[in-house]
Coordinates of C-alpha atoms and ligand atoms in Angstrom, one line a residue:
X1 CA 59.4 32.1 -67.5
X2 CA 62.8 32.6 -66.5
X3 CA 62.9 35.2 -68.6
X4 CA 61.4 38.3 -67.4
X5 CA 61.8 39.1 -64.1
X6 CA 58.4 41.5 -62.7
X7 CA 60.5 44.0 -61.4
X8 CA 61.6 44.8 -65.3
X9 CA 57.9 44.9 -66.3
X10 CA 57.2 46.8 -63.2
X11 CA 59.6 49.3 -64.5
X12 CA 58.7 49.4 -68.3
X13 CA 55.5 50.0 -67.1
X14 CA 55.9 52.7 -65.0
X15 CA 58.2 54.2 -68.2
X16 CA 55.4 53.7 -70.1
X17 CA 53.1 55.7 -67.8
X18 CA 55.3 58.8 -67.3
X19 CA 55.8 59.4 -70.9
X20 CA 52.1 59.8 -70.9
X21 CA 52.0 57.5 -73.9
X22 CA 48.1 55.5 -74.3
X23 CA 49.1 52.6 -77.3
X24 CA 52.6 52.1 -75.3
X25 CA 50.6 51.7 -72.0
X26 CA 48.6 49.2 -73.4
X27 CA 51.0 47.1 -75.0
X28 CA 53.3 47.3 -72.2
X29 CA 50.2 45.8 -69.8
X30 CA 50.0 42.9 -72.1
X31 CA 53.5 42.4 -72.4
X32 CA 53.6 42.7 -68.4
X33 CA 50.4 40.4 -68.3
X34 CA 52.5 37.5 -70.4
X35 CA 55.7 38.2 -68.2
X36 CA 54.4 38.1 -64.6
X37 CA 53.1 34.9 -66.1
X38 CA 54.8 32.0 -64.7
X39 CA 54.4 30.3 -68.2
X40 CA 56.9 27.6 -68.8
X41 CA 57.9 28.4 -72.5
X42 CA 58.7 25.5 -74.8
X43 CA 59.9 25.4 -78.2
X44 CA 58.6 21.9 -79.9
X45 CA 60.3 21.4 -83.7
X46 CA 58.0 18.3 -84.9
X47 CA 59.0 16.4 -88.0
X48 CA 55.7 17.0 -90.0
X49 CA 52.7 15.9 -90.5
X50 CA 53.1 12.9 -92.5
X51 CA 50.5 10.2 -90.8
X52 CA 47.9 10.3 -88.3
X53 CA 50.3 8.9 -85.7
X54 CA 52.2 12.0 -85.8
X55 CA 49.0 14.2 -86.0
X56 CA 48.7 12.3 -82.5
X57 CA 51.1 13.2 -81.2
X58 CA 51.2 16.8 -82.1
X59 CA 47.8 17.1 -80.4
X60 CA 49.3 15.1 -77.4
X61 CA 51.7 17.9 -77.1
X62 CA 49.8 20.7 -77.6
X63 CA 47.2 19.8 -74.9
X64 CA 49.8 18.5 -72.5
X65 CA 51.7 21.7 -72.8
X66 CA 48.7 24.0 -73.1
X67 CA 48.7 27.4 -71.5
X68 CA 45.9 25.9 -68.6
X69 CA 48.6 23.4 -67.6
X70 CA 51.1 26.0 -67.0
X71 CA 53.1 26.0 -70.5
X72 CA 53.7 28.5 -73.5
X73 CA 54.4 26.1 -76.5
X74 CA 56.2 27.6 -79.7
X75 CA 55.0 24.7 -82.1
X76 CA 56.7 24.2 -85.3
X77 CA 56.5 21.6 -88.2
X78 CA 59.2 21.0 -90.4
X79 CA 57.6 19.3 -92.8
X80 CA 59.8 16.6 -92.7
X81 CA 63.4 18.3 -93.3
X82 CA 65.7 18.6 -91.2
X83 CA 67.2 21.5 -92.2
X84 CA 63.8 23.4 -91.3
X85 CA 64.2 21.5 -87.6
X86 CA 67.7 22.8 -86.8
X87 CA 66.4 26.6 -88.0
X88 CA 63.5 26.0 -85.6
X89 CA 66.4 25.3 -83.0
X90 CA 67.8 27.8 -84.0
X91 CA 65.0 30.3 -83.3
X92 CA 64.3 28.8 -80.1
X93 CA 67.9 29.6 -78.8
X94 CA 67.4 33.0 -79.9
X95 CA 63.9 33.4 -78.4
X96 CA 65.7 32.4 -74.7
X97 CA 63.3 29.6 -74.7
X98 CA 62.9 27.7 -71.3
X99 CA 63.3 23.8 -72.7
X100 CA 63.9 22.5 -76.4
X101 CA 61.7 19.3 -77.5
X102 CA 62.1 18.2 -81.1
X103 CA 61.1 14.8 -83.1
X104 CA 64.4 14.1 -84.9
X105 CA 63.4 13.2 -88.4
X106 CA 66.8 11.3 -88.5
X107 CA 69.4 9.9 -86.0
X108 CA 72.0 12.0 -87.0
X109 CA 73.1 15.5 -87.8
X110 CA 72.6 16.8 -84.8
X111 CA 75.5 17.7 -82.2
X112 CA 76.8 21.1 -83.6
X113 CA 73.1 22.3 -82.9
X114 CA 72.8 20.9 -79.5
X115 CA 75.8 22.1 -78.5
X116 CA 74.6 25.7 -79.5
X117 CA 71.7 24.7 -77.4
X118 CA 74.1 23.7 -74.4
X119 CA 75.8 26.7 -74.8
X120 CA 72.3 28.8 -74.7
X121 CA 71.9 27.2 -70.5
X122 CA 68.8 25.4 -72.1
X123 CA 67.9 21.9 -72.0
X124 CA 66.9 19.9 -75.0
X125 CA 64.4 16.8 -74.5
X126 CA 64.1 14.8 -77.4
X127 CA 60.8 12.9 -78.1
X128 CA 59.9 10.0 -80.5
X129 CA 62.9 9.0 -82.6
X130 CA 66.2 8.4 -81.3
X131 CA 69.5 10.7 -81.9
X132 CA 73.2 9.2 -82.1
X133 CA 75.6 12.0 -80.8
X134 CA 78.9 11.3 -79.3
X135 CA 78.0 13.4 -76.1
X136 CA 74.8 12.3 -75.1
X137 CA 75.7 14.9 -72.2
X138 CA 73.8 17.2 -74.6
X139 CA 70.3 16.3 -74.2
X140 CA 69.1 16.4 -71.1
X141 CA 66.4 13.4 -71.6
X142 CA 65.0 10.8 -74.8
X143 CA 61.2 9.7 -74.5
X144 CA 60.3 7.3 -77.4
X145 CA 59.8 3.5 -78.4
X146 CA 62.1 1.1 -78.6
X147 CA 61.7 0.7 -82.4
X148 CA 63.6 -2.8 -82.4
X149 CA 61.8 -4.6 -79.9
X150 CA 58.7 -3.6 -81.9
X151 CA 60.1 -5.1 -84.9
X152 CA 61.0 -8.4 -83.0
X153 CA 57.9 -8.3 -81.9
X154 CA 56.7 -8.7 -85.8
X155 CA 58.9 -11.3 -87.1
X156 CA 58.3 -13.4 -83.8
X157 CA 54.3 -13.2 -84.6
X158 CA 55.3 -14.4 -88.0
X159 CA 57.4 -17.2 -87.5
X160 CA 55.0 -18.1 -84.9
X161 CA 52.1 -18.0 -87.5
X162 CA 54.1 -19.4 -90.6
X163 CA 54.8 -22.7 -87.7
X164 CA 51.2 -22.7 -87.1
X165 CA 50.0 -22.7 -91.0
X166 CA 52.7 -25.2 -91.6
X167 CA 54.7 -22.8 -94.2
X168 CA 58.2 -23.0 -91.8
X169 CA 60.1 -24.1 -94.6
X170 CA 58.3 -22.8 -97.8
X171 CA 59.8 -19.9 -99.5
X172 CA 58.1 -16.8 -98.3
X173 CA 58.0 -14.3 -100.1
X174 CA 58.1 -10.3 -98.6
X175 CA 57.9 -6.9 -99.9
X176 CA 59.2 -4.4 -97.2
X177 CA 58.0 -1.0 -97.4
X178 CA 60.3 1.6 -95.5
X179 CA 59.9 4.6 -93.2
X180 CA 61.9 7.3 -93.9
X181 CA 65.2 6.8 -94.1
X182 CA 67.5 7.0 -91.4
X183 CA 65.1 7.8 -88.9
X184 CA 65.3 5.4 -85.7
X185 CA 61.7 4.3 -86.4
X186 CA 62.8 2.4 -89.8
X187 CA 66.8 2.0 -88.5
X188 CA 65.3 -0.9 -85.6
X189 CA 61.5 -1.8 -87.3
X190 CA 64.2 -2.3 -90.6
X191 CA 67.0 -4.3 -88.5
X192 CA 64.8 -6.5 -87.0
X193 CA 63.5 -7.8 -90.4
X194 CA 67.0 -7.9 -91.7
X195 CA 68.0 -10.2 -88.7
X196 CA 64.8 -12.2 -89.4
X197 CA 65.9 -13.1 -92.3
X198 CA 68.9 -14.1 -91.6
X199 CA 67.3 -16.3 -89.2
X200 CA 65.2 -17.9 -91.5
X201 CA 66.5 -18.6 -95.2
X202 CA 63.1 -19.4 -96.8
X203 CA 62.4 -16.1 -95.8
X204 CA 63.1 -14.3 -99.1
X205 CA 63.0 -10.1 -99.6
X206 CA 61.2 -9.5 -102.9
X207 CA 61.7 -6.0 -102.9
X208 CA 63.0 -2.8 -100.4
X209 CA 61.3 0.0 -101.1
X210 CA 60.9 3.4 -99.2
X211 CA 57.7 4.8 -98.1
X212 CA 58.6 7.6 -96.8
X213 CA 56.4 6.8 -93.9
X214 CA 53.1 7.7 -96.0
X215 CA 50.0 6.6 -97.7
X216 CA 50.4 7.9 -101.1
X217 CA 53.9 6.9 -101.5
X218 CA 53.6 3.2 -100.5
X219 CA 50.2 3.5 -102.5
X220 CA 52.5 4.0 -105.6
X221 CA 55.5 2.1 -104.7
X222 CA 53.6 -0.8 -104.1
X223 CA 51.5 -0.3 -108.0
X224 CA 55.3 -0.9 -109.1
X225 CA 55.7 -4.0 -107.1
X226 CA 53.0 -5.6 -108.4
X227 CA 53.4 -4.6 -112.4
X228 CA 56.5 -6.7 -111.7
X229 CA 55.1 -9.9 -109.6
X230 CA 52.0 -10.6 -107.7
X231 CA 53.8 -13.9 -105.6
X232 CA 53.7 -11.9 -102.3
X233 CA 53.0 -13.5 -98.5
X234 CA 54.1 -11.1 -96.8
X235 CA 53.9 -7.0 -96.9
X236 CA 56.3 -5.4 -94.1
X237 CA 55.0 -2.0 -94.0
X238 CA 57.1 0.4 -91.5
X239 CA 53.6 2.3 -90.2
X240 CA 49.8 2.1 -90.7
X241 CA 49.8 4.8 -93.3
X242 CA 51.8 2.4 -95.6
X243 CA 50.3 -0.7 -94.8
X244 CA 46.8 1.3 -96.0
X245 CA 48.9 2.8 -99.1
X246 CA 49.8 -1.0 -100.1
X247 CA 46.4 -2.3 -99.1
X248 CA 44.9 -0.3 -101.8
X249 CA 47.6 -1.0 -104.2
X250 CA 47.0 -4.9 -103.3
X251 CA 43.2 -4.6 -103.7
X252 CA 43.1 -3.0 -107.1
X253 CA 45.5 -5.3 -108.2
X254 CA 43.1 -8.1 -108.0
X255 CA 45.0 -9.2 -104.0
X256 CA 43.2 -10.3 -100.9
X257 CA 44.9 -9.2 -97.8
X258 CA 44.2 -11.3 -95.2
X259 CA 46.8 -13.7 -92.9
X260 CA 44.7 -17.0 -93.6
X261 CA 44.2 -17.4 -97.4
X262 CA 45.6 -13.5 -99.2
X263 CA 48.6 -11.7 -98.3
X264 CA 49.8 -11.0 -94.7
X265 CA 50.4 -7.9 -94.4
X266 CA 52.3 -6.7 -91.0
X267 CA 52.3 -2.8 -89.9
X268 CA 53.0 -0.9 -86.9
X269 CA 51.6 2.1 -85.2
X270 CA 48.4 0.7 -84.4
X271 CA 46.2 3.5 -84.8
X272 CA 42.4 3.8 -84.6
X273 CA 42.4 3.8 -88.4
X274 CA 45.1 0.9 -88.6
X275 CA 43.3 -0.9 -86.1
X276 CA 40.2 -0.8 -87.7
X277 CA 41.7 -2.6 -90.8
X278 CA 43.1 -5.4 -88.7
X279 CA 39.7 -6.1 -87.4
X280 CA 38.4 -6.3 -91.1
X281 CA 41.2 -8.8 -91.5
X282 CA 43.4 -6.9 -93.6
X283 CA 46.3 -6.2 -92.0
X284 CA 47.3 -9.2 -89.8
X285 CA 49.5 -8.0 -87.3
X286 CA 49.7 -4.4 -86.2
X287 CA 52.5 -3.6 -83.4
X288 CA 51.8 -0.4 -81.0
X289 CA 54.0 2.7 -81.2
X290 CA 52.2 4.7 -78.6
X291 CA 52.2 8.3 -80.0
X292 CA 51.2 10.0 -77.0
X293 CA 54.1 11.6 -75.4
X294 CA 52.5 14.8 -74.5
X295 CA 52.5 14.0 -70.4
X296 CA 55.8 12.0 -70.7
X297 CA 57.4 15.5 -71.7
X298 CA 55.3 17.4 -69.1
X299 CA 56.4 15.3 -66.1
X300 CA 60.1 15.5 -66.9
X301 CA 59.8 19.4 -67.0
X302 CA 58.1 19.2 -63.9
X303 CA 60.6 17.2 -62.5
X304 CA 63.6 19.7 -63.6
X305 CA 61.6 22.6 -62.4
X306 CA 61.9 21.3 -59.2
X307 CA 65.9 20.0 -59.4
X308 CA 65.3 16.5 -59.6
X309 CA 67.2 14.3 -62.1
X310 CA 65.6 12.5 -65.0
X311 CA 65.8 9.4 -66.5
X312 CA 67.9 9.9 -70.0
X313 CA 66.1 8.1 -71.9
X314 CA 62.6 6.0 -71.1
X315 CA 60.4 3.2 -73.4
X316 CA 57.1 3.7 -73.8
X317 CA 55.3 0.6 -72.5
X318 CA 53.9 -1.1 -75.8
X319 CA 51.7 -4.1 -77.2
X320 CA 50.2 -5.7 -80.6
X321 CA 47.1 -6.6 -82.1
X322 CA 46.5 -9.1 -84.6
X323 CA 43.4 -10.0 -86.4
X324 CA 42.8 -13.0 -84.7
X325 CA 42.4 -11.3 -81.3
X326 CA 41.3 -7.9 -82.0
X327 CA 37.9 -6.5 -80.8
X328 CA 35.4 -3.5 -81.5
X329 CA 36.0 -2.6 -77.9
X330 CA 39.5 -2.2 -77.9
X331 CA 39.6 0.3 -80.4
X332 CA 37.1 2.3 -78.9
X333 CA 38.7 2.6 -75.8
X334 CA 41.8 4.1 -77.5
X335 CA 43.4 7.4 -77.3
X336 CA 44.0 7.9 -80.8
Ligands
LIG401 O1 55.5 5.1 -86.8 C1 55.0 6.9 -88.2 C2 55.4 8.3 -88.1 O2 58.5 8.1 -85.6 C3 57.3 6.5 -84.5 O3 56.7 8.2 -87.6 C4 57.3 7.6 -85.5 C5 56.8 7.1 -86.8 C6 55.5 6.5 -86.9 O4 55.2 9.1 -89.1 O5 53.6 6.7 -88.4

């Protein structure tokens, strides 16, 4: 918006007339139409595409930041590298782009870019996952979850139900399933189990394996897992797309998931999908990570469009389901 002033467009167009020139004309009026616009133009680098909580929240984004609310977005998808994320950056910088958002796929890596950002006059809002930079003068604001309070929210469920079945001091034994690595949604959901453990000492960690935050992958991680042992309690998968993955795995395997009398499996997310499997009873516990962030980023542009500071970084309000409680109703009244 900033961008191009009408008096410029005014002027090419008026260029554009004298020289007599028809296809010029009518280019120039479109590009006039776009820059008399007062579009707010946003560059958004998302991660990927890697599970339907991120599909989510693309779509959150997209109709938050739609063109009737006032908003050009450049959407792009990394497919999950971050190299792809910083040239996306990048090209946002270059484009004179009016605010940054990106999903960092990982915590780190990221200061040289956002000081080129800085340097650019724009401001950078990071959504979802959590960055570590030294500066943190060079975002301007963080919207996400607070990824280890939703993994104490898990291991407090399960001591609670472990006390409740009388299992506090048998040996439990848990598979943990990992998001991708280094990104701040496994770094706390991972910490969280890790202090757990500590806690507890019949708590015992069969295996760690990474699941990349996916179905397929924690479909065939877990297929290892269980050529090697089937004496699993627990299944700590980092998001809904791996606790299905595992599920499967489980269930061909000759495995009933269930927190009663099969294998408890805990997830997080809590998607429509994921939901639907806790009220079947197969995953017991699934903790919220609300994926739609869309309006979160709208209002804080607002709010700097108008000079007002912002909040660096906010929690999304967040809650749990488990298969105990869970209803048909509340996953039809859900957003996604
Ligand atoms: O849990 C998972 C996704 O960063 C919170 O990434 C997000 C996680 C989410 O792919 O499903």
């Amino acid at each position: 918006m900033k961008k191009f002033p009408a008096i410029v467009c005014f002027a090419a167009l008026l260029t554009g007339i004298l020289c007599g020139c028809s296809a010029d004309i009518d280019a120039t009026a479109e590009t006039q139409e776009k820059e008399i616009s007062n579009l707010i133009v946003v560059g958004f680098s998302q991660v990927g595409a890697e599970s339907e909580w991120r599909v989510a929240n693309s779509e959150s984004m997209k109709s938050a930041l739609s063109e009737a609310n006032g908003y050009e977005l450049i959407f792009d998808d990394a497919r999950n590298e971050q190299g792809n994320q910083i040239r996306a950056i990048r090209t946002f910088i270059q484009q004179d782009v009016d605010y940054i958002v990106f999903s960092p796929r990982v915590e780190t890596g990221w200061t040289s870019i956002l000081q080129e950002a800085r340097d650019a006059g724009i401001p950078v809002i990071v959504i979802d996952r959590d960055i570590i930079v030294e500066d943190r003068s060079l975002y301007t604001a963080y919207i996400g979850s607070d990824f280890r309070k939703e993994g104490e929210t898990a291991v407090t469920w399960l001591e609670n139900l472990l006390k409740k079945q009388g299992r506090s001091e048998d040996t439990i034994h848990i598979v943990h399933i990992q998001g991708t690595i280094g990104s701040s949604a496994q770094l706390g959901r991972s910490a969280a189990l890790d202090a757990a453990i500590v806690q507890n000492p019949n708590w015992e960690i069969v295996t760690q394996e990474q699941g990349d935050f996916t179905r397929a992958k924690a479909y065939e991680v877990m297929q290892g897992i269980l050529q090697t042992t089937k004496d699993i309690d627990v299944v700590y998968c980092e998001n809904d797309g791996e606790a299905l993955g595992a599920i499967d795995a489980m269930q061909e395997a000759g495995l009933t998931c269930n927190a009663d009398d099969g294998v408890i499996v805990i997830s997080f997310d809590a998607t429509k999908l994921g939901l639907t499997y806790c009220l079947e009873g197969k995953i017991a516990l699934n903790v919220e990570c609300n994926p739609l962030q869309g309006p979160y980023v709208a209002d804080i542009i607002q709010r700097l469009q108008q000079g007002e500071t912002v909040e660096q970084e906010k929690y999304i309000d967040e809650t749990w389901f488990d298969s105990y409680t869970i209803t048909k109703d509340m996953i039809e009244g859900r957003g996604y």
